[in-house]
Tab-separated table of C-alpha atoms in Angstrom:
chain	number	residue	atom	x	y	z
A	1	MET	CA	-0.016	0.086	0.134
A	2	SER	CA	1.589	3.413	-1.073
A	3	GLU	CA	1.633	6.251	1.279
A	4	PRO	CA	-0.730	9.041	0.712
A	5	MET	CA	0.559	11.763	-1.588
A	6	LEU	CA	1.803	14.919	0.463
A	7	ALA	CA	-0.235	18.189	0.230
A	8	SER	CA	2.710	20.332	0.503
A	9	LEU	CA	6.644	20.379	0.090
A	10	SER	CA	9.154	21.886	1.869
A	11	PRO	CA	12.063	23.684	0.118
A	12	GLN	CA	14.390	20.423	-0.065
A	13	ASP	CA	11.258	18.231	-0.671
A	14	ALA	CA	10.460	20.412	-3.756
A	15	LEU	CA	14.250	20.010	-4.689
A	16	ILE	CA	13.894	16.325	-4.487
A	17	ALA	CA	10.578	16.163	-6.530
A	18	VAL	CA	12.327	17.826	-9.639
A	19	MET	CA	15.211	15.495	-9.339
A	20	ILE	CA	12.875	12.614	-9.071
A	21	ALA	CA	10.665	13.665	-11.820
A	22	VAL	CA	13.946	14.171	-14.106
A	23	SER	CA	14.919	10.823	-13.464
A	24	ALA	CA	11.731	9.050	-13.611
A	25	SER	CA	10.698	11.096	-16.873
A	26	ASP	CA	12.029	8.163	-19.302
A	27	GLU	CA	10.364	5.757	-16.850
A	28	GLN	CA	13.910	4.124	-15.958
A	29	MET	CA	15.617	5.580	-12.797
A	30	ARG	CA	18.950	4.428	-13.150
A	31	THR	CA	21.372	3.683	-10.341
A	32	SER	CA	23.607	6.343	-11.377
A	33	GLU	CA	20.797	9.172	-11.020
A	34	LEU	CA	19.711	7.617	-7.738
A	35	VAL	CA	23.406	7.890	-6.528
A	36	ALA	CA	23.957	11.247	-7.870
A	37	ILE	CA	20.570	12.189	-6.042
A	38	GLN	CA	21.935	10.930	-2.820
A	39	LYS	CA	25.008	12.482	-3.264
A	40	ILE	CA	23.755	15.855	-3.868
A	41	VAL	CA	21.448	15.507	-0.568
A	42	GLY	CA	24.234	14.003	1.609
A	43	HIS	CA	26.776	17.241	0.266
A	44	LEU	CA	24.894	20.452	-0.239
A	45	PRO	CA	24.379	22.952	2.011
A	46	VAL	CA	20.426	23.181	1.106
A	47	PHE	CA	20.167	19.764	2.434
A	48	SER	CA	22.280	20.037	5.702
A	49	ASP	CA	19.284	19.627	7.991
A	50	TYR	CA	17.173	17.213	5.874
A	51	ASP	CA	16.260	13.961	6.752
A	52	GLY	CA	17.378	11.394	3.967
A	53	ASP	CA	14.596	8.989	4.781
A	54	ARG	CA	11.787	11.730	3.136
A	55	ILE	CA	13.149	11.049	-0.315
A	56	ARG	CA	10.925	7.787	-0.464
A	57	VAL	CA	8.017	9.860	0.518
A	58	ILE	CA	8.776	12.372	-2.095
A	59	ALA	CA	9.485	9.677	-4.971
A	60	GLN	CA	6.292	8.021	-4.232
A	61	THR	CA	4.236	11.299	-4.459
A	62	VAL	CA	6.091	12.001	-7.877
A	63	PHE	CA	5.328	8.342	-9.046
A	64	ASP	CA	1.704	8.675	-7.946
A	65	LEU	CA	1.251	11.767	-9.849
A	66	PHE	CA	2.715	10.800	-12.843
A	67	GLU	CA	0.019	8.469	-13.037
A	68	GLU	CA	-2.534	10.973	-12.774
A	69	GLU	CA	-4.139	12.635	-15.866
A	70	ASP	CA	-3.370	16.100	-14.869
A	71	GLY	CA	-0.484	14.918	-12.796
A	72	LEU	CA	2.264	17.012	-14.033
A	73	ALA	CA	0.786	20.262	-13.605
A	74	ALA	CA	-0.324	19.187	-9.684
A	75	LEU	CA	3.186	18.099	-9.461
A	76	PHE	CA	4.839	21.409	-10.970
A	77	GLY	CA	2.103	23.589	-8.460
A	78	LEU	CA	3.698	21.813	-5.653
A	79	ILE	CA	7.006	22.379	-6.582
A	80	ARG	CA	6.346	26.325	-7.178
A	81	ASP	CA	4.211	26.298	-3.751
A	82	GLY	CA	7.017	24.756	-1.611
A	83	LEU	CA	10.003	26.366	-3.684
A	84	PRO	CA	11.446	29.974	-2.701
A	85	GLU	CA	12.185	31.608	-6.184
A	86	LYS	CA	15.656	32.164	-5.293
A	87	LEU	CA	15.967	28.290	-5.460
A	88	TYR	CA	14.452	27.927	-9.081
A	89	GLU	CA	18.011	27.807	-10.860
A	90	THR	CA	19.379	25.583	-7.975
A	91	ALA	CA	16.321	23.071	-9.000
A	92	TYR	CA	17.322	23.456	-12.387
A	93	ALA	CA	20.607	22.761	-11.987
A	94	LEU	CA	20.466	19.865	-9.684
A	95	ALA	CA	17.852	18.500	-12.591
A	96	CYS	CA	20.549	18.750	-15.010
A	97	ASP	CA	22.994	16.969	-12.773
A	98	VAL	CA	20.403	14.284	-12.527
A	99	ALA	CA	19.420	13.884	-16.122
A	100	SER	CA	23.469	13.993	-17.063
A	101	ALA	CA	24.575	11.740	-14.422
A	102	ASP	CA	24.511	8.359	-16.392
A	103	GLY	CA	26.512	9.902	-19.073
A	104	SER	CA	23.722	10.657	-21.724
A	105	VAL	CA	20.396	12.600	-21.443
A	106	ARG	CA	17.634	10.772	-23.065
A	107	GLU	CA	14.449	12.659	-25.306
A	108	ALA	CA	11.953	12.028	-22.030
A	109	GLU	CA	14.730	13.975	-19.986
A	110	LEU	CA	15.270	16.835	-22.364
A	111	HIS	CA	11.435	17.137	-22.376
A	112	MET	CA	11.028	17.262	-18.593
A	113	LEU	CA	13.978	19.511	-18.328
A	114	GLU	CA	12.295	21.732	-20.738
A	115	GLU	CA	9.249	21.509	-18.588
A	116	VAL	CA	11.351	22.669	-15.342
A	117	ARG	CA	12.777	25.531	-17.426
A	118	GLU	CA	9.342	26.858	-18.345
A	119	GLU	CA	7.374	26.091	-15.166
A	120	LEU	CA	10.062	27.948	-12.925
A	121	SER	CA	10.428	30.693	-15.844
A	122	ILE	CA	14.678	30.037	-16.122
A	123	ASP	CA	16.083	32.526	-18.175
A	124	ARG	CA	17.354	30.721	-21.585
A	125	LEU	CA	21.117	32.128	-21.178
A	126	HIS	CA	21.041	31.056	-17.267
A	127	ALA	CA	19.324	27.477	-18.404
A	128	ALA	CA	22.240	26.959	-21.204
A	129	ALA	CA	24.953	27.789	-18.660
A	130	ILE	CA	23.613	25.660	-16.295
A	131	GLU	CA	23.507	22.838	-18.604
A	132	TRP	CA	26.632	23.217	-20.164
A	133	GLY	CA	27.979	23.001	-16.097
A	134	ALA	CA	26.141	19.745	-15.906
A	135	ARG	CA	27.201	18.176	-19.316
A	136	VAL	CA	31.056	19.056	-18.212
A	137	ARG	CA	30.500	17.944	-14.883
A	138	HIS	CA	29.553	14.341	-16.013
A	139	LEU	CA	31.922	14.044	-19.032
A	140	ARG	CA	33.275	10.187	-19.123
A	141	PRO	CA	37.166	9.974	-20.517
């Protein structure tokens, strides 16, 4: 039995939801993407007091919303409500890092990143710089 969907998200929950949504957008959450999320949560200051056990609850909420007809709109509503505007670019950067973690960004992930960009009103030039940074951080030799 799955847990009930959350009615609201903390800023950290919202960041997790964005990362999970990008990872799950191609219907496969790869190990490298999950490891990237765990590393991000374990190391970034924004997650310093975050309870990592909540990741499972947030992931289930994202999965449940993906199953609903207007679930993506509902998910972005939750994300925007929980995330202060000053963390919008952070959310996009984390999403790009997760999408790039396995060495390639798939079509479904590109579409989800585009949704994130639009829903969070990320400036196109800023988005390009964020995407470039993620790509070069995850290059393989």
